[in-house]
Amino acid sequence: MADLPKEYAFVLDANDKKLAPTNINKAWILIRKKKATMINKYPMTIKLNREVEGECP
């Protein structure tokens, strides 16, 4: 079976700070649990409903 390329979703926190991308399946789980909202479908971008502390690498 051929390995499919992994698809990622871009992630923003509540203050629109860019975070590390996540797997699309994980993004859908966050949306269903009402922990995030979809901003854009392609490329998939989600916005978390909470603020994330700390610095991005």
CSV table of C-alpha atoms in Angstrom, one decimal:
chain,number,residue,atom,x,y,z
A,1,MET,CA,0.0,0.0,0.0
A,2,ALA,CA,1.4,3.4,-0.9
A,3,ASP,CA,2.0,5.9,1.9
A,4,LEU,CA,-0.3,8.9,1.5
A,5,PRO,CA,1.2,12.3,2.2
A,6,LYS,CA,0.2,13.8,5.6
A,7,GLU,CA,-2.2,16.7,5.4
A,8,TYR,CA,-1.8,19.5,7.9
A,9,ALA,CA,-4.0,22.3,9.2
A,10,PHE,CA,-2.7,25.7,10.2
A,11,VAL,CA,-3.5,26.7,13.8
A,12,LEU,CA,-4.1,30.2,15.3
A,13,ASP,CA,-4.8,30.9,19.0
A,14,ALA,CA,-7.6,33.3,20.2
A,15,ASN,CA,-5.2,36.3,19.6
A,16,ASP,CA,-4.4,35.2,16.1
A,17,LYS,CA,-0.9,34.1,17.1
A,18,LYS,CA,0.5,31.4,14.7
A,19,LEU,CA,1.1,28.0,16.2
A,20,ALA,CA,2.5,24.8,14.9
A,21,PRO,CA,0.4,23.0,12.3
A,22,THR,CA,-1.5,19.9,13.3
A,23,ASN,CA,-2.9,16.9,11.5
A,24,ILE,CA,-6.2,17.5,9.7
A,25,ASN,CA,-7.9,14.7,11.6
A,26,LYS,CA,-6.9,16.3,15.0
A,27,ALA,CA,-8.2,19.7,13.7
A,28,TRP,CA,-11.6,18.1,12.9
A,29,ILE,CA,-11.7,16.6,16.4
A,30,LEU,CA,-11.0,20.1,18.0
A,31,ILE,CA,-13.8,21.6,15.8
A,32,ARG,CA,-16.3,18.9,16.8
A,33,LYS,CA,-15.5,19.3,20.5
A,34,LYS,CA,-16.1,23.1,20.2
A,35,LYS,CA,-12.4,23.8,21.1
A,36,ALA,CA,-11.7,25.5,17.7
A,37,THR,CA,-13.5,27.0,14.8
A,38,MET,CA,-12.7,26.7,11.1
A,39,ILE,CA,-11.4,29.9,9.5
A,40,ASN,CA,-10.6,28.6,6.0
A,41,LYS,CA,-11.2,25.3,4.4
A,42,TYR,CA,-8.4,25.3,1.9
A,43,PRO,CA,-5.7,25.5,3.1
A,44,MET,CA,-7.4,24.4,6.3
A,45,THR,CA,-6.9,26.9,9.0
A,46,ILE,CA,-8.5,26.6,12.5
A,47,LYS,CA,-8.6,29.1,15.4
A,48,LEU,CA,-8.5,27.9,18.9
A,49,ASN,CA,-11.0,29.3,21.4
A,50,ARG,CA,-8.2,29.9,24.0
A,51,GLU,CA,-5.0,31.8,24.2
A,52,VAL,CA,-1.7,30.0,24.2
A,53,GLU,CA,1.1,31.2,26.4
A,54,GLY,CA,4.8,31.0,25.4
A,55,GLU,CA,6.8,31.8,22.4
A,56,CYS,CA,6.7,30.1,19.0
A,57,PRO,CA,10.0,28.5,17.8
